[in-house]
PDB file of C-alpha atoms in Angstrom:
ATOM      1  CA  MET A1245      27.374 176.186 179.160  1.00  0.00           C
ATOM      2  CA  GLU A1246      30.429 178.442 178.847  1.00  0.00           C
ATOM      3  CA  LEU A1247      29.847 182.172 179.314  1.00  0.00           C
ATOM      4  CA  GLN A1248      32.256 184.464 177.550  1.00  0.00           C
ATOM      5  CA  ASP A1249      32.343 188.179 176.948  1.00  0.00           C
ATOM      6  CA  TYR A1250      34.288 188.235 173.666  1.00  0.00           C
ATOM      7  CA  PRO A1251      33.542 187.252 170.069  1.00  0.00           C
ATOM      8  CA  ARG A1252      33.909 183.604 169.112  1.00  0.00           C
ATOM      9  CA  GLY A1253      35.234 182.723 165.675  1.00  0.00           C
ATOM     10  CA  VAL A1254      38.184 183.349 163.395  1.00  0.00           C
ATOM     11  CA  LYS A1255      40.456 186.190 164.493  1.00  0.00           C
ATOM     12  CA  LEU A1256      43.298 187.936 162.684  1.00  0.00           C
ATOM     13  CA  GLY A1257      46.605 189.080 164.157  1.00  0.00           C
ATOM     14  CA  VAL A1258      48.593 191.872 162.507  1.00  0.00           C
ATOM     15  CA  ASP A1259      52.221 192.858 163.065  1.00  0.00           C
ATOM     16  CA  VAL A1260      52.905 196.287 161.516  1.00  0.00           C
ATOM     17  CA  GLY A1261      56.389 197.319 160.449  1.00  0.00           C
ATOM     18  CA  LEU A1262      57.820 200.075 158.298  1.00  0.00           C
ATOM     19  CA  ALA A1263      58.450 197.763 155.324  1.00  0.00           C
ATOM     20  CA  ARG A1264      56.285 194.687 155.980  1.00  0.00           C
ATOM     21  CA  VAL A1265      53.064 193.582 157.656  1.00  0.00           C
ATOM     22  CA  GLY A1266      52.720 190.096 159.109  1.00  0.00           C
ATOM     23  CA  LEU A1267      49.343 188.366 159.147  1.00  0.00           C
ATOM     24  CA  ALA A1268      48.187 185.458 161.298  1.00  0.00           C
ATOM     25  CA  VAL A1269      44.809 183.782 161.682  1.00  0.00           C
ATOM     26  CA  SER A1270      43.185 181.683 164.380  1.00  0.00           C
ATOM     27  CA  ASP A1271      41.159 178.531 163.927  1.00  0.00           C
ATOM     28  CA  PRO A1272      37.336 178.972 164.119  1.00  0.00           C
ATOM     29  CA  ASP A1273      37.348 178.125 167.845  1.00  0.00           C
ATOM     30  CA  GLY A1274      39.966 180.799 168.589  1.00  0.00           C
ATOM     31  CA  MET A1275      42.405 178.342 170.140  1.00  0.00           C
ATOM     32  CA  LEU A1276      45.475 178.377 167.895  1.00  0.00           C
ATOM     33  CA  ALA A1277      47.135 181.133 165.857  1.00  0.00           C
ATOM     34  CA  MET A1278      48.765 180.223 162.538  1.00  0.00           C
ATOM     35  CA  PRO A1279      50.879 182.238 160.083  1.00  0.00           C
ATOM     36  CA  VAL A1280      49.246 183.358 156.837  1.00  0.00           C
ATOM     37  CA  LYS A1281      51.474 185.729 154.874  1.00  0.00           C
ATOM     38  CA  THR A1282      53.782 188.710 154.894  1.00  0.00           C
ATOM     39  CA  LEU A1283      52.611 191.759 152.983  1.00  0.00           C
ATOM     40  CA  LYS A1284      54.726 194.563 151.597  1.00  0.00           C
ATOM     41  CA  ARG A1285      53.784 197.788 153.389  1.00  0.00           C
ATOM     42  CA  ASP A1286      52.244 200.308 150.967  1.00  0.00           C
ATOM     43  CA  ALA A1287      51.807 203.621 152.788  1.00  0.00           C
ATOM     44  CA  LYS A1288      50.793 205.464 149.598  1.00  0.00           C
ATOM     45  CA  LYS A1289      48.048 203.239 148.172  1.00  0.00           C
ATOM     46  CA  ASN A1290      47.325 201.129 151.279  1.00  0.00           C
ATOM     47  CA  SER A1291      47.139 197.981 149.152  1.00  0.00           C
ATOM     48  CA  ASP A1292      48.255 195.975 152.208  1.00  0.00           C
ATOM     49  CA  ILE A1293      45.261 197.224 154.189  1.00  0.00           C
ATOM     50  CA  LYS A1294      42.968 196.270 151.318  1.00  0.00           C
ATOM     51  CA  VAL A1295      44.438 192.748 151.392  1.00  0.00           C
ATOM     52  CA  LEU A1296      43.760 192.548 155.156  1.00  0.00           C
ATOM     53  CA  VAL A1297      40.144 193.662 154.624  1.00  0.00           C
ATOM     54  CA  ARG A1298      39.728 191.008 151.921  1.00  0.00           C
ATOM     55  CA  GLU A1299      41.314 188.330 154.155  1.00  0.00           C
ATOM     56  CA  ALA A1300      38.932 189.271 156.985  1.00  0.00           C
ATOM     57  CA  ALA A1301      35.932 188.930 154.669  1.00  0.00           C
ATOM     58  CA  ASP A1302      37.137 185.709 153.006  1.00  0.00           C
ATOM     59  CA  ARG A1303      37.757 184.073 156.383  1.00  0.00           C
ATOM     60  CA  ASN A1304      34.573 185.436 158.032  1.00  0.00           C
ATOM     61  CA  ALA A1305      36.739 186.932 160.766  1.00  0.00           C
ATOM     62  CA  VAL A1306      35.063 188.297 163.890  1.00  0.00           C
ATOM     63  CA  GLN A1307      37.934 190.394 165.264  1.00  0.00           C
ATOM     64  CA  VAL A1308      41.357 191.829 164.407  1.00  0.00           C
ATOM     65  CA  PHE A1309      44.260 192.327 166.826  1.00  0.00           C
ATOM     66  CA  VAL A1310      46.983 194.773 165.836  1.00  0.00           C
ATOM     67  CA  GLY A1311      50.236 194.705 167.799  1.00  0.00           C
ATOM     68  CA  LEU A1312      51.039 197.871 169.757  1.00  0.00           C
ATOM     69  CA  PRO A1313      54.823 198.161 170.204  1.00  0.00           C
ATOM     70  CA  ARG A1314      55.392 200.044 173.437  1.00  0.00           C
ATOM     71  CA  SER A1315      58.821 200.650 174.938  1.00  0.00           C
ATOM     72  CA  MET A1316      60.032 198.292 177.661  1.00  0.00           C
ATOM     73  CA  ARG A1317      58.815 200.853 180.212  1.00  0.00           C
ATOM     74  CA  GLY A1318      55.374 200.812 178.614  1.00  0.00           C
ATOM     75  CA  THR A1319      55.662 204.272 177.082  1.00  0.00           C
ATOM     76  CA  GLU A1320      54.574 205.330 173.616  1.00  0.00           C
ATOM     77  CA  THR A1321      57.133 205.589 170.797  1.00  0.00           C
ATOM     78  CA  ALA A1322      57.113 206.498 167.099  1.00  0.00           C
ATOM     79  CA  SER A1323      56.425 202.810 166.365  1.00  0.00           C
ATOM     80  CA  THR A1324      53.473 202.894 168.755  1.00  0.00           C
ATOM     81  CA  GLN A1325      51.993 205.846 166.877  1.00  0.00           C
ATOM     82  CA  MET A1326      52.589 204.077 163.550  1.00  0.00           C
ATOM     83  CA  ALA A1327      50.640 201.044 164.804  1.00  0.00           C
ATOM     84  CA  ARG A1328      47.800 203.268 166.076  1.00  0.00           C
ATOM     85  CA  ASP A1329      47.598 205.063 162.724  1.00  0.00           C
ATOM     86  CA  TYR A1330      47.617 201.735 160.890  1.00  0.00           C
ATOM     87  CA  ALA A1331      44.829 200.345 163.101  1.00  0.00           C
ATOM     88  CA  ASP A1332      42.786 203.506 162.439  1.00  0.00           C
ATOM     89  CA  LEU A1333      43.219 203.076 158.672  1.00  0.00           C
ATOM     90  CA  LEU A1334      42.316 199.395 158.921  1.00  0.00           C
ATOM     91  CA  LEU A1335      39.141 200.148 160.882  1.00  0.00           C
ATOM     92  CA  THR A1336      38.151 202.821 158.349  1.00  0.00           C
ATOM     93  CA  GLU A1337      38.620 200.388 155.442  1.00  0.00           C
ATOM     94  CA  LEU A1338      36.706 197.645 157.260  1.00  0.00           C
ATOM     95  CA  GLU A1339      33.809 200.039 157.868  1.00  0.00           C
ATOM     96  CA  ARG A1340      33.952 201.287 154.272  1.00  0.00           C
ATOM     97  CA  SER A1341      33.742 197.685 153.030  1.00  0.00           C
ATOM     98  CA  GLY A1342      30.657 197.061 155.164  1.00  0.00           C
ATOM     99  CA  ASN A1343      32.540 194.749 157.512  1.00  0.00           C
ATOM    100  CA  GLY A1344      32.407 196.492 160.865  1.00  0.00           C
ATOM    101  CA  LEU A1345      34.355 193.917 162.810  1.00  0.00           C
ATOM    102  CA  PRO A1346      36.205 195.190 165.889  1.00  0.00           C
ATOM    103  CA  VAL A1347      39.890 196.104 165.815  1.00  0.00           C
ATOM    104  CA  HIS A1348      41.854 195.975 169.075  1.00  0.00           C
ATOM    105  CA  LEU A1349      45.397 197.076 169.850  1.00  0.00           C
ATOM    106  CA  VAL A1350      47.364 194.671 172.054  1.00  0.00           C
ATOM    107  CA  ASP A1351      50.737 195.165 173.723  1.00  0.00           C
ATOM    108  CA  GLU A1352      53.375 193.387 171.688  1.00  0.00           C
ATOM    109  CA  ARG A1353      56.603 194.087 173.524  1.00  0.00           C
ATOM    110  CA  LEU A1354      59.302 191.604 172.505  1.00  0.00           C
ATOM    111  CA  THR A1355      57.182 189.674 169.973  1.00  0.00           C
ATOM    112  CA  THR A1356      59.664 190.305 167.140  1.00  0.00           C
ATOM    113  CA  VAL A1357      62.604 189.392 169.384  1.00  0.00           C
ATOM    114  CA  SER A1358      60.767 186.241 170.429  1.00  0.00           C
ATOM    115  CA  ALA A1359      59.930 185.452 166.798  1.00  0.00           C
ATOM    116  CA  HIS A1360      63.589 185.769 165.747  1.00  0.00           C
ATOM    117  CA  ARG A1361      64.632 183.495 168.629  1.00  0.00           C
ATOM    118  CA  SER A1362      62.027 180.866 167.715  1.00  0.00           C
ATOM    119  CA  LEU A1363      63.053 180.911 164.061  1.00  0.00           C
ATOM    120  CA  HIS A1364      66.713 180.568 165.006  1.00  0.00           C
ATOM    121  CA  GLU A1365      65.901 177.643 167.327  1.00  0.00           C
ATOM    122  CA  ALA A1366      63.935 176.041 164.503  1.00  0.00           C
ATOM    123  CA  GLY A1367      67.111 176.052 162.396  1.00  0.00           C
ATOM    124  CA  LEU A1368      66.219 178.873 160.009  1.00  0.00           C
ATOM    125  CA  ASN A1369      69.261 180.982 159.150  1.00  0.00           C
ATOM    126  CA  SER A1370      69.223 184.751 159.753  1.00  0.00           C
ATOM    127  CA  LYS A1371      68.887 185.596 156.048  1.00  0.00           C
ATOM    128  CA  ASP A1372      65.641 183.621 155.838  1.00  0.00           C
ATOM    129  CA  HIS A1373      64.180 185.230 158.979  1.00  0.00           C
ATOM    130  CA  ARG A1374      63.194 188.378 157.109  1.00  0.00           C
ATOM    131  CA  ARG A1375      60.701 186.441 154.945  1.00  0.00           C
ATOM    132  CA  VAL A1376      58.752 185.023 157.862  1.00  0.00           C
ATOM    133  CA  VAL A1377      59.573 186.958 161.040  1.00  0.00           C
ATOM    134  CA  ASP A1378      56.598 189.305 160.573  1.00  0.00           C
ATOM    135  CA  GLN A1379      54.266 186.310 160.296  1.00  0.00           C
ATOM    136  CA  ALA A1380      55.807 184.767 163.401  1.00  0.00           C
ATOM    137  CA  ALA A1381      55.365 188.052 165.293  1.00  0.00           C
ATOM    138  CA  ALA A1382      51.724 188.237 164.122  1.00  0.00           C
ATOM    139  CA  VAL A1383      51.219 184.682 165.412  1.00  0.00           C
ATOM    140  CA  ALA A1384      52.680 185.702 168.802  1.00  0.00           C
ATOM    141  CA  ILE A1385      50.415 188.784 168.964  1.00  0.00           C
ATOM    142  CA  LEU A1386      47.300 186.793 168.099  1.00  0.00           C
ATOM    143  CA  GLN A1387      48.108 183.811 170.327  1.00  0.00           C
ATOM    144  CA  GLN A1388      48.709 186.128 173.294  1.00  0.00           C
ATOM    145  CA  ALA A1389      45.362 187.873 172.679  1.00  0.00           C
ATOM    146  CA  ILE A1390      43.287 184.712 172.314  1.00  0.00           C
ATOM    147  CA  ASP A1391      44.981 183.068 175.311  1.00  0.00           C
ATOM    148  CA  MET A1392      44.210 186.134 177.423  1.00  0.00           C
ATOM    149  CA  GLN A1393      40.591 186.173 176.220  1.00  0.00           C
ATOM    150  CA  ARG A1394      40.102 182.562 177.247  1.00  0.00           C
ATOM    151  CA  SER A1395      41.912 183.047 180.561  1.00  0.00           C
ATOM    152  CA  LEU A1396      40.084 186.245 181.548  1.00  0.00           C
ATOM    153  CA  GLU A1397      36.784 185.261 179.886  1.00  0.00           C
ATOM    154  CA  ARG A1398      36.464 188.762 178.442  1.00  0.00           C
ATOM    155  CA  ASP A1399      37.696 190.812 175.546  1.00  0.00           C
ATOM    156  CA  VAL A1400      41.218 192.220 175.726  1.00  0.00           C
ATOM    157  CA  GLY A1401      43.211 195.074 174.261  1.00  0.00           C
ATOM    158  CA  GLU A1402      42.391 198.653 173.451  1.00  0.00           C
ATOM    159  CA  PRO A1403      39.413 198.985 171.085  1.00  0.00           C
ATOM    160  CA  VAL A1404      39.996 201.234 168.079  1.00  0.00           C
ATOM    161  CA  THR A1405      36.952 203.442 167.544  1.00  0.00           C
ATOM    162  CA  SER A1406      35.843 205.751 164.775  1.00  0.00           C
ATOM    163  CA  CYS A1407      33.875 208.955 165.154  1.00  0.00           C
ATOM    164  CA  ARG A1408      30.793 207.102 163.864  1.00  0.00           C
ATOM    165  CA  GLN A1409      31.016 204.580 166.743  1.00  0.00           C
ATOM    166  CA  GLN A1410      31.567 207.349 169.295  1.00  0.00           C
ATOM    167  CA  ARG A1411      28.588 209.309 167.937  1.00  0.00           C
ATOM    168  CA  GLN A1412      26.349 206.238 168.365  1.00  0.00           C
ATOM    169  CA  THR A1413      27.323 206.067 172.044  1.00  0.00           C
ATOM    170  CA  GLY A1414      26.748 209.800 172.493  1.00  0.00           C
ATOM    171  CA  ALA A1415      30.418 210.674 172.939  1.00  0.00           C
ATOM    172  CA  LEU A1416      30.542 213.102 169.974  1.00  0.00           C
ATOM    173  CA  PRO A1417      28.102 215.420 168.231  1.00  0.00           C
ATOM    174  CA  ALA A1418      27.171 214.425 164.687  1.00  0.00           C
ATOM    175  CA  PRO A1419      29.576 215.990 162.182  1.00  0.00           C
ATOM    176  CA  THR A1420      28.359 217.648 158.992  1.00  0.00           C
ATOM    177  CA  GLN A1421      30.668 215.569 156.825  1.00  0.00           C
ATOM    178  CA  GLU A1422      31.856 211.973 156.540  1.00  0.00           C
ATOM    179  CA  PRO A1423      33.336 210.775 159.885  1.00  0.00           C
ATOM    180  CA  ILE A1424      37.073 210.771 160.426  1.00  0.00           C
ATOM    181  CA  ILE A1425      39.043 208.553 162.751  1.00  0.00           C
ATOM    182  CA  SER A1426      39.039 209.645 166.379  1.00  0.00           C
ATOM    183  CA  GLN A1427      42.147 211.257 167.778  1.00  0.00           C
ATOM    184  CA  ASP A1428      41.307 209.889 171.260  1.00  0.00           C
ATOM    185  CA  ASN A1429      43.154 206.640 170.597  1.00  0.00           C
ATOM    186  CA  LYS A1430      46.213 208.558 169.539  1.00  0.00           C
ATOM    187  CA  ARG A1431      46.366 210.247 172.923  1.00  0.00           C
ATOM    188  CA  GLY A1432      46.236 206.902 174.692  1.00  0.00           C
ATOM    189  CA  ASN A1433      42.752 207.227 176.206  1.00  0.00           C
ATOM    190  CA  GLY A1434      42.128 203.507 176.339  1.00  0.00           C
ATOM    191  CA  SER A1435      43.073 200.639 178.522  1.00  0.00           C
ATOM    192  CA  ALA A1436      45.715 198.616 176.762  1.00  0.00           C
ATOM    193  CA  LEU A1437      47.002 195.271 177.927  1.00  0.00           C
TER     194      LEU A1437
END
């Protein structure tokens, strides 16, 4: 019998950009990541996040991995903060929908560069890259995460937590109003891979 310390089932991979969001999904055994779609980023209405929440529910997903674009030196950038904020919003919407599946941030250095290279090698011209590069990057993010889970036999990435989750573990006092997303993740108080 195989012992593992991570959820088994369908997992989603998300590549967040300023204009587009790439989505990938794994097979039910968590072995292979496949592209799903590219969403237009909607920072005002968050319709893209609502689509991700619906995809997670429709596919009975057990976990979501959001790419965390660090600099080549591993430092945080404006893009890193954007991904953290996006993951926080996604977690909030998942909780609001009643689907409390875990969201993890995973290091995604060079996934977009790698995706462009793969698309070029596959014969797709540069103009057509824009349509699918976010999906390809999401596939790379998800495949890296599920490969690492299998290799290490444990969960990977930096868990995104809400105030409600922290309160349940005793990390925060109970607020008098509806919980807000923790600022701890934004300061980098997690172990990212």
